[in-house]
């Protein structure tokens, strides 16, 4: 089964993609707002475009959301709870109320040897803070993080996967765009 998000109201619809052939475009009507929208069935295991890998943030599934893999980019990756109209570049689709809409920032840069350096900074304006293990980062506190670092914001746990490192388990649910 695949999930698609209504582009108007963010309601999720689930459908059985195995009933359709790849390349086919389906038209859905959102049961919430009745907006109609098209969804193209992607080829299974469609080769991802060969974009440069700057690492990613793996959001562990909990009662508030499904597992998500958020690709990182060079510079600041602003992480927080997705809300409609958000302008952060690394939103998490979650209903976790303890995740701020702008909660933390992961800065990605290369050092002179070309290695990637990841720096986590808390950006929660409500004082929730960001945890790395038992280390508590207050607003604007910074910490170098590396592959496998576990980050907790609110009730939500994320793991940094550094560039070039494999994710151990590859059952991330793919979302049909
Ligand atoms: Zn809708």
PDB file of N, CA, C and O and ligand atoms in Angstrom, residues 5-13 29-37, ligand 1:
ATOM      1  N   UNK A   5      -0.529  12.311  -0.161  1.00  0.00           N
ATOM      2  CA  UNK A   5      -1.032  13.418   0.643  1.00  0.00           C
ATOM      3  C   UNK A   5      -1.830  14.352  -0.244  1.00  0.00           C
ATOM      4  O   UNK A   5      -1.387  14.715  -1.329  1.00  0.00           O
ATOM      5  N   UNK A   6      -2.989  14.719   0.214  1.00  0.00           N
ATOM      6  CA  UNK A   6      -3.804  15.687  -0.526  1.00  0.00           C
ATOM      7  C   UNK A   6      -3.049  17.018  -0.579  1.00  0.00           C
ATOM      8  O   UNK A   6      -2.625  17.537   0.451  1.00  0.00           O
ATOM      9  N   UNK A   7      -2.847  17.583  -1.784  1.00  0.00           N
ATOM     10  CA  UNK A   7      -2.074  18.822  -1.878  1.00  0.00           C
ATOM     11  C   UNK A   7      -2.802  20.023  -1.279  1.00  0.00           C
ATOM     12  O   UNK A   7      -2.193  21.048  -1.008  1.00  0.00           O
ATOM     13  N   UNK A   8      -4.097  19.866  -1.038  1.00  0.00           N
ATOM     14  CA  UNK A   8      -4.846  21.015  -0.515  1.00  0.00           C
ATOM     15  C   UNK A   8      -4.908  21.005   1.015  1.00  0.00           C
ATOM     16  O   UNK A   8      -4.629  22.006   1.658  1.00  0.00           O
ATOM     17  N   UNK A   9      -5.277  19.857   1.590  1.00  0.00           N
ATOM     18  CA  UNK A   9      -5.529  19.860   3.042  1.00  0.00           C
ATOM     19  C   UNK A   9      -4.585  18.946   3.818  1.00  0.00           C
ATOM     20  O   UNK A   9      -4.716  18.818   5.027  1.00  0.00           O
ATOM     21  N   UNK A  10      -3.632  18.286   3.137  1.00  0.00           N
ATOM     22  CA  UNK A  10      -2.640  17.442   3.803  1.00  0.00           C
ATOM     23  C   UNK A  10      -3.212  16.144   4.376  1.00  0.00           C
ATOM     24  O   UNK A  10      -2.543  15.427   5.094  1.00  0.00           O
ATOM     25  N   UNK A  11      -4.472  15.854   4.084  1.00  0.00           N
ATOM     26  CA  UNK A  11      -5.044  14.582   4.498  1.00  0.00           C
ATOM     27  C   UNK A  11      -4.354  13.451   3.724  1.00  0.00           C
ATOM     28  O   UNK A  11      -4.001  13.613   2.570  1.00  0.00           O
ATOM     29  N   UNK A  12      -4.149  12.300   4.374  1.00  0.00           N
ATOM     30  CA  UNK A  12      -3.526  11.166   3.692  1.00  0.00           C
ATOM     31  C   UNK A  12      -4.565  10.217   3.120  1.00  0.00           C
ATOM     32  O   UNK A  12      -5.566   9.919   3.763  1.00  0.00           O
ATOM     33  N   UNK A  13      -4.294   9.718   1.927  1.00  0.00           N
ATOM     34  CA  UNK A  13      -5.097   8.670   1.327  1.00  0.00           C
ATOM     35  C   UNK A  13      -4.187   7.471   1.131  1.00  0.00           C
ATOM     36  O   UNK A  13      -3.013   7.624   0.824  1.00  0.00           O
ATOM     37  N   UNK A  29      -9.894  11.681  -5.404  1.00  0.00           N
ATOM     38  CA  UNK A  29     -10.625  12.800  -4.807  1.00  0.00           C
ATOM     39  C   UNK A  29     -10.468  12.677  -3.308  1.00  0.00           C
ATOM     40  O   UNK A  29     -10.724  11.625  -2.717  1.00  0.00           O
ATOM     41  N   UNK A  30      -9.995  13.756  -2.706  1.00  0.00           N
ATOM     42  CA  UNK A  30      -9.771  13.755  -1.261  1.00  0.00           C
ATOM     43  C   UNK A  30     -11.119  13.675  -0.546  1.00  0.00           C
ATOM     44  O   UNK A  30     -12.006  14.480  -0.811  1.00  0.00           O
ATOM     45  N   UNK A  31     -11.284  12.675   0.362  1.00  0.00           N
ATOM     46  CA  UNK A  31     -12.563  12.567   1.075  1.00  0.00           C
ATOM     47  C   UNK A  31     -12.803  13.726   2.046  1.00  0.00           C
ATOM     48  O   UNK A  31     -13.931  13.972   2.447  1.00  0.00           O
ATOM     49  N   UNK A  32     -11.722  14.419   2.412  1.00  0.00           N
ATOM     50  CA  UNK A  32     -11.880  15.519   3.372  1.00  0.00           C
ATOM     51  C   UNK A  32     -12.352  16.799   2.687  1.00  0.00           C
ATOM     52  O   UNK A  32     -13.305  17.422   3.104  1.00  0.00           O
ATOM     53  N   UNK A  33     -11.605  17.198   1.651  1.00  0.00           N
ATOM     54  CA  UNK A  33     -11.879  18.512   1.055  1.00  0.00           C
ATOM     55  C   UNK A  33     -12.378  18.405  -0.381  1.00  0.00           C
ATOM     56  O   UNK A  33     -12.653  19.411  -1.010  1.00  0.00           O
ATOM     57  N   UNK A  34     -12.443  17.168  -0.911  1.00  0.00           N
ATOM     58  CA  UNK A  34     -12.971  16.900  -2.251  1.00  0.00           C
ATOM     59  C   UNK A  34     -12.114  17.464  -3.374  1.00  0.00           C
ATOM     60  O   UNK A  34     -12.553  17.559  -4.507  1.00  0.00           O
ATOM     61  N   UNK A  35     -10.908  17.835  -3.055  1.00  0.00           N
ATOM     62  CA  UNK A  35      -9.986  18.251  -4.098  1.00  0.00           C
ATOM     63  C   UNK A  35      -9.615  17.030  -4.935  1.00  0.00           C
ATOM     64  O   UNK A  35      -9.371  15.963  -4.390  1.00  0.00           O
ATOM     65  N   UNK A  36      -9.577  17.192  -6.255  1.00  0.00           N
ATOM     66  CA  UNK A  36      -9.117  16.105  -7.111  1.00  0.00           C
ATOM     67  C   UNK A  36      -7.662  16.348  -7.478  1.00  0.00           C
ATOM     68  O   UNK A  36      -7.271  17.481  -7.743  1.00  0.00           O
ATOM     69  N   UNK A  37      -6.878  15.289  -7.489  1.00  0.00           N
ATOM     70  CA  UNK A  37      -5.470  15.434  -7.854  1.00  0.00           C
ATOM     71  C   UNK A  37      -4.957  14.142  -8.464  1.00  0.00           C
ATOM     72  O   UNK A  37      -5.478  13.062  -8.207  1.00  0.00           O
TER      73      UNK A  37
HETATM   74 ZN1  LIG B   1      -7.931  17.348   0.939  1.00  0.00          ZN
END
